[in-house]
């Protein structure tokens, strides 16, 4: 829940109300608005959808100087930046706005938390997104007007905004399972990137990335001692959890996966709430499938939490799949979206703020680091483009549909999308840019900025907001990102042990098996679902008639996927590929065809 | 003859160049073993998953061998049918002309069943050169891009690397017996999926061997595994590596994941290929593994297609269980049921 929306440009009566209407699922506690005018064509309206955990107003206006402001989410340092006598717990947005007007750009970029914010001042409009990208914000510049909203669907409240899908986005989606970078599935619609400020002035849009964490990479040999960094990670995590716990008057709930990240967050949250049995939630898929329940149980027992086990099976969500995908807004092909949604739904009955372990992988070592290190050791292979072989290898390591694209997409779609070159071009700036200079840090920067901000955080935000819950990732805070970049790569990937520095930092508060176990990831058994309970559903959704109507896919290849043909489908993973197609079909029908 | 390039049907008498697209047929279907270009292309498509996977010469060899045996079995079934028609005619003659005919019919039926089983079950023996000559003829006219030769990675990335990379280590090191096997695994990105360095016992690719030395020096605890054919040389491989000072493995643990001769019997249709030096010419499918090895045969690891081989090797590396061992096969079955292995990806872990 909670959302931000609005526009600048020619006034249009009813537009803000229509935007709020399209975001009504995020405005269950109502919504608030403000507006200001600086001449005929510079009318600004800002709306904020309220959530149960909102304490004061998150919309504000000042008359001298004339300025309006609104934000969604939480700003941890609001009190420090406020200029008013009304500082203190429950402070509203007015004192913060007063503090921001002296120097809007400086003030907005100094905000820390999980938020998106809009400030109109002196006829200019500023939009800003938090450092990691916990909250999402989309914008479009259309017909002398700039519209912005927490979800893309609200932008279509202006009926003249075109619902044109960007053809190049389709191979991006099938390769990454999300849309990387500032572009979205739609032509002309952009996602404001994390730690970025957008400035609208006299009809011109400029974006500036203000959070350049890569520049914190220390020079060779000048990194602080390892022991200091371990202590720093521990204290940063403790501080981040404390900040997140303050977002609500109630103790937070915790999403537990059984891995080191969410377990570390639970351990710190429990230390903040001694004697309080925290609400924890985890998913499994039935006893017949691999699960992490033993590890979850270790944490539940150690910290005596009030735990809810959710048994996720297709019958529980299949009828709501269309609605869940609609809530995703921009398609995300990761099957974990559904468990995320159902966990948030269960959590919403007992709490309004949830902490999770997102951020551990991007900041302290992801599963791509060793494969990419090995690729560098082998050098370019004979079938790889000599100038983009690292990029290509990186795309391969996603293990989605990259190697199927030529066959799964209709030939004209593949050609018009720009082909493989367009995909590798997304990554080239990350590999060429200095800093960071160290190879592993380059990979981590990609992970933080693309996978973190455009997949992990957005997915959780959409799925939890749809249920009125605020999800906060203490391991993806500004300070943790900064400390991560200060750690030399050898501390993050220690030999072949991922998240080395984090493991050292939390070893004394977690059971040993959780710290020492290798990364496993949540395995959603889509392979079995789509051959069993969801088989007929998948066949109906991916029928030839539907596929031909859209015209994007090679229907024969999709048929082979549905038949689980093991000879012609590259790299197996049929279930995941089918899930991605199902997600896309639901998304396209609702968001583009408006059915 | 069907053209593998344009699918047009070409009459044999019209020559060895496709009238529709100009494709030059490499194989004469009237010359033993009577294999067409189209059949060979199908073999390549099958093992490469329609161009998705690189494959070794042995993998193609084994696939063609399987195709020819299937063809031979088909021919034998044809013979059995003709034989039975003859027996029915004979039975008719007996019934109408001989006294005590039920006794004669029963005898004839027993004989017919015995003969049929003998015809159909008799193990087929294919000369090794019959298969290899087909491949040589085809490759001579149409080089196979997907075939790992064991030479393509000799000069890849001659440029140096960032030594800082050795601040990190792979999760494992896999030493394979032959260069083409190593190349096949690398071209199929086995090393990326399994976070492991792959290098051949012949120190190929050179860049990988150089990296191997660096890694072992800095990270001596990285597990080292070896896989090989069921052969005399394969059996010695682990010890050879330990004793060769250039590998720097002396005193270290190396896990020999096979193929061990005692595990080969679990294969439904093993393919024992004569060693070049042994003076044998036929591929055999029977016999005790140890005896076959002593007699100069080897069972190559890569008779399994690339996808199956990689799935099984991957599981063997993770679990430390030998290829084709009962424990590994059980783990495969369990993993396939629970989705616990291969990241729930539906990865194929069958072996041949």
mmCIF file with all atom_site columns, C-alpha atoms in Angstrom, chain B residues 157-223:
data_model
loop_
_atom_site.group_PDB
_atom_site.id
_atom_site.type_symbol
_atom_site.label_atom_id
_atom_site.label_alt_id
_atom_site.label_comp_id
_atom_site.label_asym_id
_atom_site.label_entity_id
_atom_site.label_seq_id
_atom_site.pdbx_PDB_ins_code
_atom_site.Cartn_x
_atom_site.Cartn_y
_atom_site.Cartn_z
_atom_site.occupancy
_atom_site.B_iso_or_equiv
_atom_site.pdbx_formal_charge
_atom_site.auth_seq_id
_atom_site.auth_comp_id
_atom_site.auth_asym_id
_atom_site.auth_atom_id
_atom_site.pdbx_PDB_model_num
ATOM 1  C CA . UNK B 1 157 ? 42.125 -15.331 -25.293 1.00 0.00 ? 157 UNK B CA 1
ATOM 2  C CA . UNK B 1 158 ? 45.882 -15.144 -25.718 1.00 0.00 ? 158 UNK B CA 1
ATOM 3  C CA . UNK B 1 159 ? 45.730 -11.912 -23.784 1.00 0.00 ? 159 UNK B CA 1
ATOM 4  C CA . UNK B 1 160 ? 46.566 -12.088 -20.097 1.00 0.00 ? 160 UNK B CA 1
ATOM 5  C CA . UNK B 1 161 ? 44.175 -11.960 -17.219 1.00 0.00 ? 161 UNK B CA 1
ATOM 6  C CA . UNK B 1 162 ? 43.733 -9.937  -14.098 1.00 0.00 ? 162 UNK B CA 1
ATOM 7  C CA . UNK B 1 163 ? 45.697 -11.766 -11.385 1.00 0.00 ? 163 UNK B CA 1
ATOM 8  C CA . UNK B 1 164 ? 43.223 -10.414 -8.849  1.00 0.00 ? 164 UNK B CA 1
ATOM 9  C CA . UNK B 1 165 ? 40.826 -13.069 -10.128 1.00 0.00 ? 165 UNK B CA 1
ATOM 10 C CA . UNK B 1 166 ? 42.831 -15.629 -8.180  1.00 0.00 ? 166 UNK B CA 1
ATOM 11 C CA . UNK B 1 167 ? 41.677 -13.937 -5.032  1.00 0.00 ? 167 UNK B CA 1
ATOM 12 C CA . UNK B 1 168 ? 38.670 -16.189 -5.629  1.00 0.00 ? 168 UNK B CA 1
ATOM 13 C CA . UNK B 1 169 ? 38.295 -19.869 -6.333  1.00 0.00 ? 169 UNK B CA 1
ATOM 14 C CA . UNK B 1 170 ? 35.919 -22.131 -8.221  1.00 0.00 ? 170 UNK B CA 1
ATOM 15 C CA . UNK B 1 171 ? 33.789 -24.592 -6.304  1.00 0.00 ? 171 UNK B CA 1
ATOM 16 C CA . UNK B 1 172 ? 35.576 -27.506 -7.885  1.00 0.00 ? 172 UNK B CA 1
ATOM 17 C CA . UNK B 1 173 ? 38.073 -28.607 -10.493 1.00 0.00 ? 173 UNK B CA 1
ATOM 18 C CA . UNK B 1 174 ? 37.221 -31.293 -13.011 1.00 0.00 ? 174 UNK B CA 1
ATOM 19 C CA . UNK B 1 175 ? 39.985 -33.069 -14.906 1.00 0.00 ? 175 UNK B CA 1
ATOM 20 C CA . UNK B 1 176 ? 38.730 -35.049 -17.882 1.00 0.00 ? 176 UNK B CA 1
ATOM 21 C CA . UNK B 1 177 ? 40.707 -37.621 -19.798 1.00 0.00 ? 177 UNK B CA 1
ATOM 22 C CA . UNK B 1 178 ? 40.537 -36.227 -23.304 1.00 0.00 ? 178 UNK B CA 1
ATOM 23 C CA . UNK B 1 179 ? 40.852 -32.806 -24.916 1.00 0.00 ? 179 UNK B CA 1
ATOM 24 C CA . UNK B 1 180 ? 37.684 -33.106 -26.964 1.00 0.00 ? 180 UNK B CA 1
ATOM 25 C CA . UNK B 1 181 ? 35.698 -33.950 -23.833 1.00 0.00 ? 181 UNK B CA 1
ATOM 26 C CA . UNK B 1 182 ? 37.058 -30.892 -22.045 1.00 0.00 ? 182 UNK B CA 1
ATOM 27 C CA . UNK B 1 183 ? 36.281 -28.741 -25.066 1.00 0.00 ? 183 UNK B CA 1
ATOM 28 C CA . UNK B 1 184 ? 32.752 -30.115 -25.356 1.00 0.00 ? 184 UNK B CA 1
ATOM 29 C CA . UNK B 1 185 ? 32.064 -29.329 -21.692 1.00 0.00 ? 185 UNK B CA 1
ATOM 30 C CA . UNK B 1 186 ? 33.502 -25.834 -21.952 1.00 0.00 ? 186 UNK B CA 1
ATOM 31 C CA . UNK B 1 187 ? 31.666 -24.964 -25.174 1.00 0.00 ? 187 UNK B CA 1
ATOM 32 C CA . UNK B 1 188 ? 28.459 -26.118 -23.485 1.00 0.00 ? 188 UNK B CA 1
ATOM 33 C CA . UNK B 1 189 ? 29.253 -23.881 -20.497 1.00 0.00 ? 189 UNK B CA 1
ATOM 34 C CA . UNK B 1 190 ? 29.378 -26.774 -18.072 1.00 0.00 ? 190 UNK B CA 1
ATOM 35 C CA . UNK B 1 191 ? 32.014 -24.811 -16.155 1.00 0.00 ? 191 UNK B CA 1
ATOM 36 C CA . UNK B 1 192 ? 29.651 -21.868 -15.676 1.00 0.00 ? 192 UNK B CA 1
ATOM 37 C CA . UNK B 1 193 ? 26.666 -23.937 -14.569 1.00 0.00 ? 193 UNK B CA 1
ATOM 38 C CA . UNK B 1 194 ? 28.791 -25.916 -12.123 1.00 0.00 ? 194 UNK B CA 1
ATOM 39 C CA . UNK B 1 195 ? 31.126 -23.116 -11.031 1.00 0.00 ? 195 UNK B CA 1
ATOM 40 C CA . UNK B 1 196 ? 34.042 -25.416 -11.782 1.00 0.00 ? 196 UNK B CA 1
ATOM 41 C CA . UNK B 1 197 ? 37.273 -25.241 -13.713 1.00 0.00 ? 197 UNK B CA 1
ATOM 42 C CA . UNK B 1 198 ? 37.404 -27.877 -16.469 1.00 0.00 ? 198 UNK B CA 1
ATOM 43 C CA . UNK B 1 199 ? 40.745 -28.998 -17.880 1.00 0.00 ? 199 UNK B CA 1
ATOM 44 C CA . UNK B 1 200 ? 41.908 -32.115 -19.687 1.00 0.00 ? 200 UNK B CA 1
ATOM 45 C CA . UNK B 1 201 ? 44.579 -34.539 -18.532 1.00 0.00 ? 201 UNK B CA 1
ATOM 46 C CA . UNK B 1 202 ? 46.526 -33.353 -21.566 1.00 0.00 ? 202 UNK B CA 1
ATOM 47 C CA . UNK B 1 203 ? 46.549 -29.825 -20.073 1.00 0.00 ? 203 UNK B CA 1
ATOM 48 C CA . UNK B 1 204 ? 43.984 -28.445 -22.458 1.00 0.00 ? 204 UNK B CA 1
ATOM 49 C CA . UNK B 1 205 ? 42.996 -25.707 -22.901 1.00 0.00 ? 205 UNK B CA 1
ATOM 50 C CA . UNK B 1 206 ? 46.432 -24.339 -22.026 1.00 0.00 ? 206 UNK B CA 1
ATOM 51 C CA . UNK B 1 207 ? 44.868 -21.287 -20.428 1.00 0.00 ? 207 UNK B CA 1
ATOM 52 C CA . UNK B 1 208 ? 42.788 -23.477 -18.141 1.00 0.00 ? 208 UNK B CA 1
ATOM 53 C CA . UNK B 1 209 ? 45.829 -25.498 -17.096 1.00 0.00 ? 209 UNK B CA 1
ATOM 54 C CA . UNK B 1 210 ? 47.704 -22.323 -16.272 1.00 0.00 ? 210 UNK B CA 1
ATOM 55 C CA . UNK B 1 211 ? 44.748 -21.155 -14.196 1.00 0.00 ? 211 UNK B CA 1
ATOM 56 C CA . UNK B 1 212 ? 44.607 -24.564 -12.545 1.00 0.00 ? 212 UNK B CA 1
ATOM 57 C CA . UNK B 1 213 ? 48.142 -24.172 -11.218 1.00 0.00 ? 213 UNK B CA 1
ATOM 58 C CA . UNK B 1 214 ? 47.406 -20.680 -9.878  1.00 0.00 ? 214 UNK B CA 1
ATOM 59 C CA . UNK B 1 215 ? 44.194 -21.812 -8.187  1.00 0.00 ? 215 UNK B CA 1
ATOM 60 C CA . UNK B 1 216 ? 45.718 -24.908 -6.649  1.00 0.00 ? 216 UNK B CA 1
ATOM 61 C CA . UNK B 1 217 ? 48.621 -22.918 -5.294  1.00 0.00 ? 217 UNK B CA 1
ATOM 62 C CA . UNK B 1 218 ? 46.376 -20.349 -3.662  1.00 0.00 ? 218 UNK B CA 1
ATOM 63 C CA . UNK B 1 219 ? 43.371 -22.522 -2.761  1.00 0.00 ? 219 UNK B CA 1
ATOM 64 C CA . UNK B 1 220 ? 44.644 -26.038 -2.041  1.00 0.00 ? 220 UNK B CA 1
ATOM 65 C CA . UNK B 1 221 ? 41.319 -27.106 -0.539  1.00 0.00 ? 221 UNK B CA 1
ATOM 66 C CA . UNK B 1 222 ? 39.338 -26.781 -3.746  1.00 0.00 ? 222 UNK B CA 1
ATOM 67 C CA . UNK B 1 223 ? 38.037 -30.302 -4.482  1.00 0.00 ? 223 UNK B CA 1
#
